[in-house]
Short mmCIF file of C-alpha atoms in Angstrom, two decimals:
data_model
loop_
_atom_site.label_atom_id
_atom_site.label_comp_id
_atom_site.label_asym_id
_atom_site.label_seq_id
_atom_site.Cartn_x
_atom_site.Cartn_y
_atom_site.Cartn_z
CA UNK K 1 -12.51 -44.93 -4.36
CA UNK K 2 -14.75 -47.68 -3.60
CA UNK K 3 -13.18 -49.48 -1.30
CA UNK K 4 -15.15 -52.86 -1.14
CA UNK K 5 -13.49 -53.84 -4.04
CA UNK K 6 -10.54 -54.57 -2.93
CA UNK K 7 -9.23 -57.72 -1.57
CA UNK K 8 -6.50 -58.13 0.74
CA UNK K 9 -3.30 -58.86 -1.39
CA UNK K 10 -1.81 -61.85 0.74
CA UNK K 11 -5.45 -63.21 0.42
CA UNK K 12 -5.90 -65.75 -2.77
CA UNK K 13 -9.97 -65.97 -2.66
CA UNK K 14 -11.07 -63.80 -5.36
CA UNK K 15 -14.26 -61.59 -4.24
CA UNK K 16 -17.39 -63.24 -4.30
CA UNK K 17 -19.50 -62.78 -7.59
CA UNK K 18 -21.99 -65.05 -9.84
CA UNK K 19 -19.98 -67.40 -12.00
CA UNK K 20 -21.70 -67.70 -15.27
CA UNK K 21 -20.27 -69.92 -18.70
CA UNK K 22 -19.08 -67.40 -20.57
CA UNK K 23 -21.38 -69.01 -23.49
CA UNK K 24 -24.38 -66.46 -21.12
CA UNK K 25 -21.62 -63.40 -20.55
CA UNK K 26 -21.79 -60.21 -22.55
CA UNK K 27 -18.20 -58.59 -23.03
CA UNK K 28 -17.64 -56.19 -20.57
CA UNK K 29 -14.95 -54.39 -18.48
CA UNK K 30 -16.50 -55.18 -14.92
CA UNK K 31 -19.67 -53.37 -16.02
CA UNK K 32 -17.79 -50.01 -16.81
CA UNK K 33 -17.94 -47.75 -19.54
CA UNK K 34 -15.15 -48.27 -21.35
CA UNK K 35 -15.01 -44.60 -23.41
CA UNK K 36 -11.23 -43.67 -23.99
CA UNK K 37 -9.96 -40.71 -21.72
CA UNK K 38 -8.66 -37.44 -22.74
CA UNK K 39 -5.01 -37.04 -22.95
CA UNK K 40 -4.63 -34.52 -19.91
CA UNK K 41 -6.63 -37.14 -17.70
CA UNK K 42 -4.21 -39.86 -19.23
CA UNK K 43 -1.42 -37.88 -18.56
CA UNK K 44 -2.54 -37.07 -14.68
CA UNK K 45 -3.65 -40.88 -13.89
CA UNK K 46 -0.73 -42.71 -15.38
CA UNK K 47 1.80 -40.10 -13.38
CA UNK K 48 -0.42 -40.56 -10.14
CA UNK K 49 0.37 -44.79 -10.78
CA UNK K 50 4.12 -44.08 -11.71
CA UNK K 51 4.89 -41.91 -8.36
CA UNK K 52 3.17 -44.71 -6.29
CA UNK K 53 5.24 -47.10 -7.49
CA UNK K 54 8.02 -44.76 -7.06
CA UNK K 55 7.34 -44.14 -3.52
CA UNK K 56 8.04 -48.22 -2.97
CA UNK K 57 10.84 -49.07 -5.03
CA UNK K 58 14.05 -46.83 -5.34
CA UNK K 59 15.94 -46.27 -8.11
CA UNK K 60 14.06 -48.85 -10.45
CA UNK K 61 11.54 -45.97 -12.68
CA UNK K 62 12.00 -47.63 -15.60
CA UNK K 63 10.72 -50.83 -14.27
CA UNK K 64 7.62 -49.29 -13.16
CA UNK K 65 7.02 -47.49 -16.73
CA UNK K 66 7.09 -50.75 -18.36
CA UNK K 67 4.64 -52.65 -15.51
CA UNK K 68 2.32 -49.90 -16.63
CA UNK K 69 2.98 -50.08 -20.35
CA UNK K 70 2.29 -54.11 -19.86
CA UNK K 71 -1.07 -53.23 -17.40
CA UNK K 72 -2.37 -50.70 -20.66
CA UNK K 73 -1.23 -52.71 -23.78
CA UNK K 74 -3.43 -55.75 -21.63
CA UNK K 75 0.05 -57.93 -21.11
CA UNK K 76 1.68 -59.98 -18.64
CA UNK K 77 4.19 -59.17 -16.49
CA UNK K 78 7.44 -61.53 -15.78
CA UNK K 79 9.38 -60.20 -13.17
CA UNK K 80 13.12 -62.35 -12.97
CA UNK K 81 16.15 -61.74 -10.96
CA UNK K 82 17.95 -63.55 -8.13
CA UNK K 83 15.70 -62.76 -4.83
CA UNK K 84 15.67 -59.89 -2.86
CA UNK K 85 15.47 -57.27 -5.37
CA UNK K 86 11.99 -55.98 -4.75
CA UNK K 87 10.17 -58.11 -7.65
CA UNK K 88 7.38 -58.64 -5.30
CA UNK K 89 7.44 -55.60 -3.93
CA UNK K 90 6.81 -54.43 -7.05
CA UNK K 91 4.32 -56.26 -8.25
CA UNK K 92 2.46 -55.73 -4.88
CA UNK K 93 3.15 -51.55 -5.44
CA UNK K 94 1.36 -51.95 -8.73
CA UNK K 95 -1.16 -54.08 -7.53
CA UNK K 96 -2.44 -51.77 -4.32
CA UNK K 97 -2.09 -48.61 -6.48
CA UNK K 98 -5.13 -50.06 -8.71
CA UNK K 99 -8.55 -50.00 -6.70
CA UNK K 100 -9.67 -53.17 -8.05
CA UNK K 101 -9.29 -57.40 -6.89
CA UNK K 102 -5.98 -58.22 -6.38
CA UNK K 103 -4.85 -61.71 -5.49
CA UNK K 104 -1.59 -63.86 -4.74
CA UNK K 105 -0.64 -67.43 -5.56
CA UNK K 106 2.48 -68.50 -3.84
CA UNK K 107 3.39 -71.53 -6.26
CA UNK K 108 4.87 -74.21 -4.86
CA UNK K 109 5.82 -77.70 -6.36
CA UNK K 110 2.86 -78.99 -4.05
CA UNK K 111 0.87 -76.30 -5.92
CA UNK K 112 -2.22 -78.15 -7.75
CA UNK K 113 -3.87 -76.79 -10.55
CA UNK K 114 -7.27 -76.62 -9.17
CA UNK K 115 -5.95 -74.08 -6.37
CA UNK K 116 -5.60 -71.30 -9.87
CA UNK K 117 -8.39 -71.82 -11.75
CA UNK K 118 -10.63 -73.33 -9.49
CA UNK K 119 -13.00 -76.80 -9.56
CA UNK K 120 -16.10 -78.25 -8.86
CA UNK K 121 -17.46 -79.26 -5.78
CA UNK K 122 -20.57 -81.39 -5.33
CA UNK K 123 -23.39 -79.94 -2.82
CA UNK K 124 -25.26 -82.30 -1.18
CA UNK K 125 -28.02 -80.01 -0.12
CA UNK K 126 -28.34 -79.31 -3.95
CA UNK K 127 -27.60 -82.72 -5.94
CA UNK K 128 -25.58 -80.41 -7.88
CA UNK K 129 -21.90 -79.55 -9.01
CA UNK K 130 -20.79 -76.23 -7.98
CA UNK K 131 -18.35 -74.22 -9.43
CA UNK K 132 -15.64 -72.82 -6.50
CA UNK K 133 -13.25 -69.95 -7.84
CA UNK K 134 -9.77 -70.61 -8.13
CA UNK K 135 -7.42 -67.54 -7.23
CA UNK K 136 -7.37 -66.78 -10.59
CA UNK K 137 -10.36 -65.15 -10.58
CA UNK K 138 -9.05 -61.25 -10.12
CA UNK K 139 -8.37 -58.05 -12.05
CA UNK K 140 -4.52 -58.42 -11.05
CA UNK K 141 -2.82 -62.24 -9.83
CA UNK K 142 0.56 -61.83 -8.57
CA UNK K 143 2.32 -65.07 -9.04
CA UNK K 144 5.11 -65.33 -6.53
CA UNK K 145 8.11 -67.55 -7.55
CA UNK K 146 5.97 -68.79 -10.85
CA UNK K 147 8.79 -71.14 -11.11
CA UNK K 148 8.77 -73.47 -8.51
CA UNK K 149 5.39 -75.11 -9.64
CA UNK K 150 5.61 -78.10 -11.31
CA UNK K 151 5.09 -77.77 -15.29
CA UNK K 152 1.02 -79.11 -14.71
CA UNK K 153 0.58 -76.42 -12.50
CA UNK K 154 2.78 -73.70 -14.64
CA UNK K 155 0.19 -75.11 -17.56
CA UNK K 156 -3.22 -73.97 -16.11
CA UNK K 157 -2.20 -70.29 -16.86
CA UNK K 158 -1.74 -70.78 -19.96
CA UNK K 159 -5.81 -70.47 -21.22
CA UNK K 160 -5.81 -67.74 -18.51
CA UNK K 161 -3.47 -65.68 -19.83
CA UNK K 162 -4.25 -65.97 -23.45
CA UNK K 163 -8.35 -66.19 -23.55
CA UNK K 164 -8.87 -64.58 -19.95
CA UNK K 165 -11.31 -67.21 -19.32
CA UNK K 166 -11.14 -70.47 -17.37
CA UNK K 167 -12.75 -73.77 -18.40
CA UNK K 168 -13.55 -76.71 -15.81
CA UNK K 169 -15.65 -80.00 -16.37
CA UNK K 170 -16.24 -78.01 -19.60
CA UNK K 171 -17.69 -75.12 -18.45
CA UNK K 172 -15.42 -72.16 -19.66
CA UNK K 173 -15.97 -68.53 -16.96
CA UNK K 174 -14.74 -65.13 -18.07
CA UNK K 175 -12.34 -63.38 -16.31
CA UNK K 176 -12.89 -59.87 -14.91
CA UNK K 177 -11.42 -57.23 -17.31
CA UNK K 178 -9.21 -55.64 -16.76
CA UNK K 179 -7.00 -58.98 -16.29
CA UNK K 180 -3.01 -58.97 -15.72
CA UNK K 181 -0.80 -61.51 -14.26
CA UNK K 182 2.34 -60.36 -12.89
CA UNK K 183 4.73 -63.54 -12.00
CA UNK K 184 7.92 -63.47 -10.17
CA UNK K 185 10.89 -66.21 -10.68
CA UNK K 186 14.43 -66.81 -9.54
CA UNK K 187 16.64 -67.77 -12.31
CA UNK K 188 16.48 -71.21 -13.48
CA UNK K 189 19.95 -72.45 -11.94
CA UNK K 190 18.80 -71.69 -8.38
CA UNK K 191 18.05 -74.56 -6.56
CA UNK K 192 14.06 -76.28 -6.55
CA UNK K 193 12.83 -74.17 -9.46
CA UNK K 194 11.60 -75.82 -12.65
CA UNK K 195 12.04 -73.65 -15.74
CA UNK K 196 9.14 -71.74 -17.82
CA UNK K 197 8.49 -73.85 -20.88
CA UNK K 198 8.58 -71.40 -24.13
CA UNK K 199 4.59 -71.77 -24.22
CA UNK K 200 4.35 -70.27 -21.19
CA UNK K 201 7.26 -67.51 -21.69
CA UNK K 202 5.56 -66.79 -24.72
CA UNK K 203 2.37 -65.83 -22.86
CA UNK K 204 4.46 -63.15 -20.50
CA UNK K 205 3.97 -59.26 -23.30
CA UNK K 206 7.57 -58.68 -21.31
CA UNK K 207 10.27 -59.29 -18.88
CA UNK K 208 12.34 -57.55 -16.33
CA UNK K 209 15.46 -58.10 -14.59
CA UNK K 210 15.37 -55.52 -11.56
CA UNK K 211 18.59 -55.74 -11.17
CA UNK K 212 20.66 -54.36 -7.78
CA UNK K 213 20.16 -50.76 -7.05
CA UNK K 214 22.74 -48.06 -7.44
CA UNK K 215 24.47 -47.00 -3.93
CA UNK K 216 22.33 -44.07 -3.38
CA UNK K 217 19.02 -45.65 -4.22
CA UNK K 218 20.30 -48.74 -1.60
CA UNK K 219 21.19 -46.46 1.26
CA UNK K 220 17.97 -44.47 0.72
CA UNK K 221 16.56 -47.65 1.13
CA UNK K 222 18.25 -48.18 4.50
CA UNK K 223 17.16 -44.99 5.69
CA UNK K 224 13.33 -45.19 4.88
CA UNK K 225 12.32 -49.09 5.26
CA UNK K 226 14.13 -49.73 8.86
CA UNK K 227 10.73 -49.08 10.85
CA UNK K 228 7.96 -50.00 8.38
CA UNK K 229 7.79 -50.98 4.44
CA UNK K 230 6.44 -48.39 2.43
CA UNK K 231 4.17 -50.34 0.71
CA UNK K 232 1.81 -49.94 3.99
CA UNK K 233 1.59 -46.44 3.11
CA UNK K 234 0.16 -47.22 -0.53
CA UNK K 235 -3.82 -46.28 -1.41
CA UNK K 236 -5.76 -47.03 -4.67
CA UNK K 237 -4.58 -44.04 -6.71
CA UNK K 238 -7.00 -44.74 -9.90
CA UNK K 239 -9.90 -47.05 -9.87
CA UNK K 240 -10.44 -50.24 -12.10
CA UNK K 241 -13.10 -47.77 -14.37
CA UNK K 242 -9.95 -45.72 -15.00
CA UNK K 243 -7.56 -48.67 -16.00
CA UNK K 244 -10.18 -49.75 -18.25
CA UNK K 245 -10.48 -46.21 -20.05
CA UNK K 246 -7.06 -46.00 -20.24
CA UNK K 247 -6.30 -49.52 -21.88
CA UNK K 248 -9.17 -48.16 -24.21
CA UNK K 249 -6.98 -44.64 -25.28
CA UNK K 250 -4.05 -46.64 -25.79
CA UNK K 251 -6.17 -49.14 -28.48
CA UNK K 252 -7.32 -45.93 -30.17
CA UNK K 253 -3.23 -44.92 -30.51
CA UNK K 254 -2.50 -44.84 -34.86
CA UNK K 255 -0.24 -46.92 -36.15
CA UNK K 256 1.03 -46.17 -39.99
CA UNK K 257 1.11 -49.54 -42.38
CA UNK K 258 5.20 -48.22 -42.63
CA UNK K 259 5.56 -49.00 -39.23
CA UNK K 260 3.59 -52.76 -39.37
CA UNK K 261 6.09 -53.47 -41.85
CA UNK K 262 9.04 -52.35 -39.66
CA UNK K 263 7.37 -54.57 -37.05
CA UNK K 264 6.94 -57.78 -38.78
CA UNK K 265 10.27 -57.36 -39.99
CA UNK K 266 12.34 -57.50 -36.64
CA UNK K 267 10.05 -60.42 -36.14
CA UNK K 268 10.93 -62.19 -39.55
CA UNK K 269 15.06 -60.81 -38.51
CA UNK K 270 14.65 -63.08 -35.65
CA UNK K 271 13.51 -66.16 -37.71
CA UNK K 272 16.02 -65.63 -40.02
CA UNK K 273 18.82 -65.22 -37.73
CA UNK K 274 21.88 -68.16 -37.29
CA UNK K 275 22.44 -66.94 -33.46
CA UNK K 276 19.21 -68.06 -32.78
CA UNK K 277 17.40 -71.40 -32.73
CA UNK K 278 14.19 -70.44 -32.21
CA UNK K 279 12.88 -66.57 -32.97
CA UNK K 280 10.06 -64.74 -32.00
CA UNK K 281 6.39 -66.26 -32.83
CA UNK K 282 3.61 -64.04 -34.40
CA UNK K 283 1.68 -63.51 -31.05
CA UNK K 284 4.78 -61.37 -29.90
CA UNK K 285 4.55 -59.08 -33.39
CA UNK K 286 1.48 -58.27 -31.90
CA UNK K 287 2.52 -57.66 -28.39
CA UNK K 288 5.60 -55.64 -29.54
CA UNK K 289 3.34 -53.82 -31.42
CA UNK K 290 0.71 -53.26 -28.47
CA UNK K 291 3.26 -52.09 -26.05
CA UNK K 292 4.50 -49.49 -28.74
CA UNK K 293 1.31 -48.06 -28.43
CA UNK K 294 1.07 -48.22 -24.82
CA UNK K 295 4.47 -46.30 -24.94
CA UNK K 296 3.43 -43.61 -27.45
CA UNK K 297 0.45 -42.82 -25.22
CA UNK K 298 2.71 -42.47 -21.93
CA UNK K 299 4.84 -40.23 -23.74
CA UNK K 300 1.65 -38.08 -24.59
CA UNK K 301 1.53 -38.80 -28.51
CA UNK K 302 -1.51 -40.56 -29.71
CA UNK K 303 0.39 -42.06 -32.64
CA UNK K 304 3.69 -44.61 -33.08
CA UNK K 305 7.20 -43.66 -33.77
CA UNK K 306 10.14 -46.12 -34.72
CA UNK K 307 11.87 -45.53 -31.51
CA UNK K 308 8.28 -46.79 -29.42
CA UNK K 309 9.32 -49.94 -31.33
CA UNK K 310 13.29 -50.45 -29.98
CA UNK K 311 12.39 -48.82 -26.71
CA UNK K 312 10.68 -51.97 -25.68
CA UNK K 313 11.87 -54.69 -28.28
CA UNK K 314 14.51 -55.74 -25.63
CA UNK K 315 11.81 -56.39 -23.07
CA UNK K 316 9.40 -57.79 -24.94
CA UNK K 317 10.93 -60.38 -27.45
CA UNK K 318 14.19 -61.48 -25.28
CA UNK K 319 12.70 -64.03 -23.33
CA UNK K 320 10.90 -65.92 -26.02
CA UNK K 321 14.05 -66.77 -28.30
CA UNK K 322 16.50 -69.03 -27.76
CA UNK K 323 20.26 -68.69 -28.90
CA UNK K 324 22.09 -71.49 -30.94
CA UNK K 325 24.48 -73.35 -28.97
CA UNK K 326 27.48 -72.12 -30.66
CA UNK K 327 26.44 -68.43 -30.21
CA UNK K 328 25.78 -68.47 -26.61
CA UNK K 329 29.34 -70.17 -26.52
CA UNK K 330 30.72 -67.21 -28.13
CA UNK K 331 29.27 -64.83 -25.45
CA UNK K 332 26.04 -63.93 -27.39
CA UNK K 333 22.92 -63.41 -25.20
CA UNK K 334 18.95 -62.87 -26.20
CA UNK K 335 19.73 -59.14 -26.02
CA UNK K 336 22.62 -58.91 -27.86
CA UNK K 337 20.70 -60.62 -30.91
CA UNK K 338 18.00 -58.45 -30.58
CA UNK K 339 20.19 -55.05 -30.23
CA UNK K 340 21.99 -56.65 -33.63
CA UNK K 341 19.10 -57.11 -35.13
CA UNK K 342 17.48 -53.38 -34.56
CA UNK K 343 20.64 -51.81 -35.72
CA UNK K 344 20.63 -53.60 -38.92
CA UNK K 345 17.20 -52.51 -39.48
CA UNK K 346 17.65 -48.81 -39.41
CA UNK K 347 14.63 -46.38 -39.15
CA UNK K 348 15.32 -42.86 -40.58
CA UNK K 349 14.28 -40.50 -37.78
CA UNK K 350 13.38 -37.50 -39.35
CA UNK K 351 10.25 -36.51 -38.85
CA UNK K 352 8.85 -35.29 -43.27
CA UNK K 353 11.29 -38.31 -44.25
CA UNK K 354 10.34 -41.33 -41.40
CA UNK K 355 8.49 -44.02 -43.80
CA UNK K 356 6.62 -44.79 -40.38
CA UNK K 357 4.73 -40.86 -40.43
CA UNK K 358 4.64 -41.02 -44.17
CA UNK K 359 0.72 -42.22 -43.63
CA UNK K 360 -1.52 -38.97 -42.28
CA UNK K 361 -3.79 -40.48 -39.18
CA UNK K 362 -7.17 -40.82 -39.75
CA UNK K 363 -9.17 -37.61 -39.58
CA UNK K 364 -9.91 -36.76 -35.80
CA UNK K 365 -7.27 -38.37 -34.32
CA UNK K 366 -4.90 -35.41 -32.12
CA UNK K 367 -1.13 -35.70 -32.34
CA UNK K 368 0.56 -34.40 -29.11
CA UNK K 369 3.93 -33.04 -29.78
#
């Protein structure tokens, strides 16, 4: 691993590089090669990340699968629950098992918006404006407690996480690829937090609730955190060079037209529902649809079933719709619509019949059974 590329997590100062518009940058993925991987290396560096993460937080392995299904489909991660569930800790585990910049923003509601993306500073020695990186500027920002920054603050991730590219005085700077915010909030009732606008929860590919852990997991965790937290014990398990050809296998994952259609039309389901006053926008068809594929290539097929689809429509579409009044007074939540809405759009599973296979991949492509 090559260690100097690392920063410190609790450190927000991104590491030191040339800050070019990106009017002058050529696309790249911090200079690497971004050729997809074979599936056995997929396979071995995606369990390597997994039983990191797994080393850290107990009982919770279906939280990390889905951080890394985010990380490869090239989402963002929002990480809610009331505190002291390990949401940081998780998002630090994911964070120090990647050997590329890491930093942290603890927001605040003194939090200004200069201190993410950064702002010019005039040099007297020069006559000239110089652009100082905000913390921003890294392959993975863990936002800690997103929520208790005020809504101008909250706002200057928003072209961050949608362009991966910052623009001050006018002068827009690329973000390193690969790029992944992974915020943390409390729930919106607990005291001095200001809730995510839907712009903003719209920008977040998912969302998890950790959740309390089951007894065993707890007492496990009372047995092997007393002296020291586990998380000193992490090392870079894959590099940034490997993230980068792994985000490119998962792009290269087939998707029938059959299984578009099914797609757009849990999104349209949403639209059309009377539970819900506000459904799920376009952008997250595409994210849904992204983190399918990211699923598929976890569970070692390079092409998309159905069940890729439900498996993370919960996560992924719950957060960005909001219930009627009168159905959240009958007991309705965001995923009860959205397990309604799946099981009135039935998928036949079998495998000749499935009108989401019924398209033959294009020639080359391997299907891993």
């Amino acid at each position: 691993m090559d260690s100097h590329r690392r920063t410190a997590v609790n450190e927000v100062t991104p590491a030191t590089r040339n800050f070019t518009p990106v009017t002058e940058q050529a696309g790249h993925l911090n200079g690497y090669k971004t050729a997809a991987m074979d599936a056995d290396s997929f396979h071995a560096a995606s369990q390597r990340i997994l039983a990191s993460i797994n080393t850290v937080i107990d009982g919770k392995s279906d939280a990390a699968r889905l951080a890394l299904t985010v990380l490869l489909a090239q989402g963002h991660l929002l990480l809610e629950d009331v505190p002291g569930v390990g949401k940081t800790l998780l998002a630090k585990t994911l964070a120090r098992s990647i050997d590329c910049t890491v930093s942290r923003i603890q927001f605040t509601p003194d939090l200004l918006p200069s201190d993410v993306t950064g702002v010019s500073i005039y040099n007297q020695a020069s006559r000239l404006f110089e652009f100082r990186p905000g913390a921003v500027f890294a392959n993975i920002v863990i936002g800690d407690e997103i929520n208790r920054a005020s809504a101008k603050t909250q706002s200057a991730l928003l072209e961050c996480m949608e362009e991966h590219q910052v623009t001050v005085d006018g002068d827009s700077y690329k973000l390193d690829e690969p790029f992944m915010v992974v915020a943390t909030q409390n729930p919106i009732e607990m005291e001095g937090t200001y809730p995510l606008p839907e712009a903003q929860r719209d920008r977040f590919m998912a969302r998890i609730s950790m959740g309390y852990p089951d007894k065993d997991s707890e007492i496990e965790m009372l047995e092997t955190h007393q002296a020291t937290s586990p998380l000193a014990k992490v090392s870079a398990v894959v590099t940034a060079a490997d993230v980068a050809a792994m985000i490119a296998t998962v792009q290269q994952v087939y998707v029938s037209q059959a299984l578009k259609e099914y797609t757009v039309s849990v999104g349209r389901a949403t639209r059309e529902s009377p539970l819900l006053r506000l459904g799920a926008s376009p952008r997250s068809m595409l994210q849904l649809l992204r983190a399918a594929k990211a699923t598929a290539a976890l569970d070692g097929r390079d092409f998309v079933l159905p069940d890729d689809v439900v498996g993370v429509a919960e996560s992924v579409l719950a957060h960005r719709i909001i219930l009627d009044r009168k159905a959240a007074g009958a007991g309705e939540t965001p995923h009860s619509v959205i397990r309604g809405i799946l099981s009135r759009l039935p998928v036949n599973q079998d495998p000749v019949n499935n009108p989401a296979r019924s398209s033959a991949p294009p020639a080359g492509l391997r299907r891993n059974h």
